[in-house]
Amino acid sequence: MNITKENLDALNAVVKVDIVAEDYQEKVDKMLIDYRKKANIPGFRKGQVPMGLVKKQYGKSVMIDEVNKLLQTALNKFIIEEKLDILGNPLPRIKDDFNWDAPTFSFEFELGLAPQFDINLKAKNNVVMKKIIATDSLIDEEVQNIQARYGKMSSLDEITEEANVTATFVNEENEINKKSTFRISELKSQKNSLIGATLGDVVSLETKDLFEDVHRLQHLLGVSHDIVHGLEITVEATIENITKTELADLDQELFDKLFADGSVTTATELREKIKEDAEKQFQQQSDQQFLNDVIEYLIDNTTFVLPASFLQKWLQTAGEKPLTIEEAIEEYNKSEKGLRYQLIEGKILKDNNISVSYTDLVDYAKGFIRMQMAQFGNLNPEEKELEDIAGRILQNKEEAQKLQSQLISQKLLAFYKENMTFETKEIGYEDFIKEMHH
């Protein structure tokens, strides 16, 4: 067997594999001997079929099968030994005059090679780490929510400024039919359309600017995140229930219900606690947005050329369903940015020795399990129990890959924070949400 590589350019190569009979004949002969022992052919006793007949009936198919196995093994070994960084999989070149009866076989494969490029993480850029803070208005709202949750509720005959309203919202054209509860004080507009309404009344409401936060409308109507932005329709609200909540006093009785350890004794301390807890939760959103911005920056500012024609050709046969060249080009255009970042990420991981070991993965899985157990009141699980559950989770290939991907993202986030130049900017939660959706 002889394997050679010809570089067509920096991103494309052709590997030629020449195979002669000596490369496969011994295995073919051994396979045919096994066939002869097991063959059931009318007129012959089992194991007594003439070898000539076995060769005639099975020889070519066995030979083709063995050559293909040999070819795949040799090609994979060559790619590894030559340390070829390829994209996609090798594509066989189809020869119209190929002949399985020839004394030697010559196969050719096209390779798409990964580009060589540099990444400058220290360059001045426009990436901003947004530190999300809990504003006074957000804390005010949460204090009021707590007071309402622990307050006393009474029924009302009609809707007032202080009312809580339960209504069924309907818009047949958009397939909306959702029963939800809201406070009149939450509305940004159309309060006057509701004030004075009684049980059973049907009130028409315009969705545009109904709430300050569009996500409140999303929850109210039960529509998707994609649909709610820019939604300008009329919904019919049938009034189902009207109540008024007498807010609980901000006193020690309420503080002890919220914090049994006695850590809060004043309204000021309660506000500080709300701010601290909220900003811990906001950190995850801040980190994810920072990571998204870094990824966009790296894609836009790391220049290299991809073997586009090869990848488009490869995509035609890579999936379950064959694609036309037009479909493959469309698919390539959709996935190009993702492929670019995949190469950038791979280089950063390799150049900086960032990796995930099985021990890392087990510890990460155990952290998730601890959090879930804590939600159900188990604050001190046994270490062996955590190990056993983590082991079972990681036996599931999909779950293991998902956890590995999350852990790599965490390690890259820490790496980018330490090694990139960026600005830090404080931003209120409400303004952060507006920025993300404009």
Coordinates of C-alpha atoms in Angstrom, one line a residue, residues 127-282:
V127 CA -16.5 44.6 24.5
V128 CA -18.1 45.9 27.7
M129 CA -18.7 43.8 30.8
K130 CA -22.1 45.0 32.1
K131 CA -22.4 44.8 35.9
I132 CA -26.1 44.7 36.5
I133 CA -27.3 46.5 39.6
A134 CA -30.6 46.4 41.4
T135 CA -32.0 49.9 41.2
D136 CA -34.1 51.5 43.9
S137 CA -37.3 51.1 41.8
L138 CA -36.6 47.4 41.4
I139 CA -36.0 47.0 45.1
D140 CA -39.2 49.1 45.8
E141 CA -41.2 46.7 43.6
E142 CA -39.7 43.6 45.3
V143 CA -40.5 45.0 48.8
Q144 CA -44.1 45.6 47.7
N145 CA -44.3 42.1 46.2
I146 CA -43.2 40.7 49.6
Q147 CA -45.7 42.8 51.5
A148 CA -48.4 41.7 49.1
R149 CA -47.4 38.0 49.4
Y150 CA -47.7 38.2 53.2
G151 CA -50.6 40.6 53.3
K152 CA -54.4 40.1 53.7
M153 CA -56.6 39.8 50.7
S154 CA -60.3 40.9 50.4
S155 CA -62.8 40.8 47.5
L156 CA -63.9 43.9 45.6
D157 CA -67.1 44.6 43.7
E158 CA -65.3 46.6 41.0
I159 CA -61.8 47.4 39.8
T160 CA -60.0 50.2 41.6
E161 CA -56.5 51.6 41.4
E162 CA -55.4 49.2 44.1
A163 CA -57.1 46.1 42.6
N164 CA -55.6 42.7 41.7
V165 CA -57.5 41.4 38.6
T166 CA -57.8 37.9 37.3
A167 CA -59.0 37.8 33.7
T168 CA -59.1 35.5 30.7
F169 CA -57.4 37.1 27.7
V170 CA -58.6 36.1 24.2
N171 CA -57.5 36.8 20.7
E172 CA -58.7 34.1 18.3
E173 CA -56.5 35.2 15.3
N174 CA -53.3 34.7 17.4
E175 CA -54.7 31.7 19.2
I176 CA -54.5 33.4 22.6
N177 CA -56.7 32.1 25.4
K178 CA -55.0 32.6 28.8
K179 CA -56.2 33.2 32.3
S180 CA -53.8 35.4 34.2
T181 CA -53.6 37.8 37.2
F182 CA -52.1 41.2 37.3
R183 CA -52.2 44.4 39.4
I184 CA -53.7 47.6 38.0
S185 CA -50.7 49.5 39.4
E186 CA -48.5 47.4 37.0
L187 CA -50.1 48.9 33.9
K188 CA -48.3 51.5 31.9
S189 CA -51.5 52.4 29.9
Q190 CA -55.2 51.8 29.7
K191 CA -55.9 51.8 33.4
N192 CA -59.1 53.9 32.8
S193 CA -60.4 51.2 30.5
L194 CA -60.5 48.8 33.5
I195 CA -61.2 50.9 36.5
G196 CA -64.9 50.6 37.4
A197 CA -65.3 47.2 35.5
T198 CA -67.1 44.4 37.5
L199 CA -67.1 40.6 37.4
G200 CA -68.1 39.2 34.0
D201 CA -67.4 42.4 32.1
V202 CA -65.4 42.1 28.9
V203 CA -62.8 44.9 28.3
S204 CA -60.9 45.4 25.1
L205 CA -57.2 46.1 25.6
E206 CA -54.4 47.1 23.2
T207 CA -51.2 45.1 23.9
K208 CA -48.9 47.9 22.7
D209 CA -47.3 49.6 25.8
L210 CA -49.7 47.8 28.1
F211 CA -46.8 47.1 30.5
E212 CA -43.4 48.8 31.0
D213 CA -41.7 45.4 30.8
V214 CA -42.8 43.5 27.6
H215 CA -42.0 40.2 29.4
R216 CA -44.8 40.9 31.8
L217 CA -47.1 40.9 28.7
Q218 CA -45.5 37.7 27.5
H219 CA -46.3 35.9 30.8
L220 CA -49.8 37.4 30.9
L221 CA -50.8 36.2 27.4
G222 CA -48.7 33.0 27.3
V223 CA -47.0 33.8 24.0
S224 CA -43.4 33.1 23.0
H225 CA -40.4 35.4 23.5
D226 CA -40.2 35.9 19.7
I227 CA -43.8 36.9 19.3
V228 CA -44.3 39.3 22.2
H229 CA -41.7 41.9 20.9
G230 CA -43.6 44.3 18.7
L231 CA -47.0 42.6 19.3
E232 CA -49.7 45.1 18.6
I233 CA -53.1 43.4 18.8
T234 CA -56.4 43.8 20.7
V235 CA -57.3 41.2 23.3
E236 CA -60.6 40.7 25.0
A237 CA -60.2 40.5 28.8
T238 CA -63.1 38.8 30.6
I239 CA -63.0 39.8 34.3
E240 CA -63.0 36.7 36.5
N241 CA -62.0 37.9 39.9
I242 CA -61.2 41.3 41.7
T243 CA -59.4 41.5 45.0
K244 CA -57.5 44.0 47.0
T245 CA -54.4 43.2 49.1
E246 CA -53.7 45.0 52.4
L247 CA -50.0 45.1 52.4
A248 CA -48.2 43.5 55.4
D249 CA -46.3 45.9 57.7
L250 CA -42.5 46.0 57.4
D251 CA -42.0 44.8 61.0
Q252 CA -40.0 42.2 62.9
E253 CA -42.8 39.6 62.4
L254 CA -42.5 39.9 58.6
F255 CA -38.7 39.9 58.8
D256 CA -38.6 36.7 60.8
K257 CA -40.9 35.0 58.3
L258 CA -38.5 35.9 55.6
F259 CA -35.2 35.3 57.5
A260 CA -35.6 32.9 60.4
D261 CA -32.0 33.4 61.4
G262 CA -32.8 37.0 62.6
S263 CA -30.3 38.5 60.1
V264 CA -32.8 41.3 59.2
T265 CA -34.2 43.7 61.8
T266 CA -35.0 46.8 59.8
A267 CA -36.5 47.8 56.4
T268 CA -33.0 49.1 55.4
E269 CA -31.5 45.7 56.0
L270 CA -34.3 44.1 54.1
R271 CA -33.5 46.3 51.1
E272 CA -29.8 45.5 51.3
K273 CA -30.6 41.8 51.4
I274 CA -32.9 42.1 48.4
K275 CA -30.2 44.1 46.5
E276 CA -27.5 41.5 47.4
D277 CA -29.6 38.5 46.4
A278 CA -30.8 40.1 43.1
E279 CA -27.3 41.1 42.0
K280 CA -26.0 37.6 42.6
Q281 CA -28.8 36.3 40.3
F282 CA -28.0 39.1 37.7

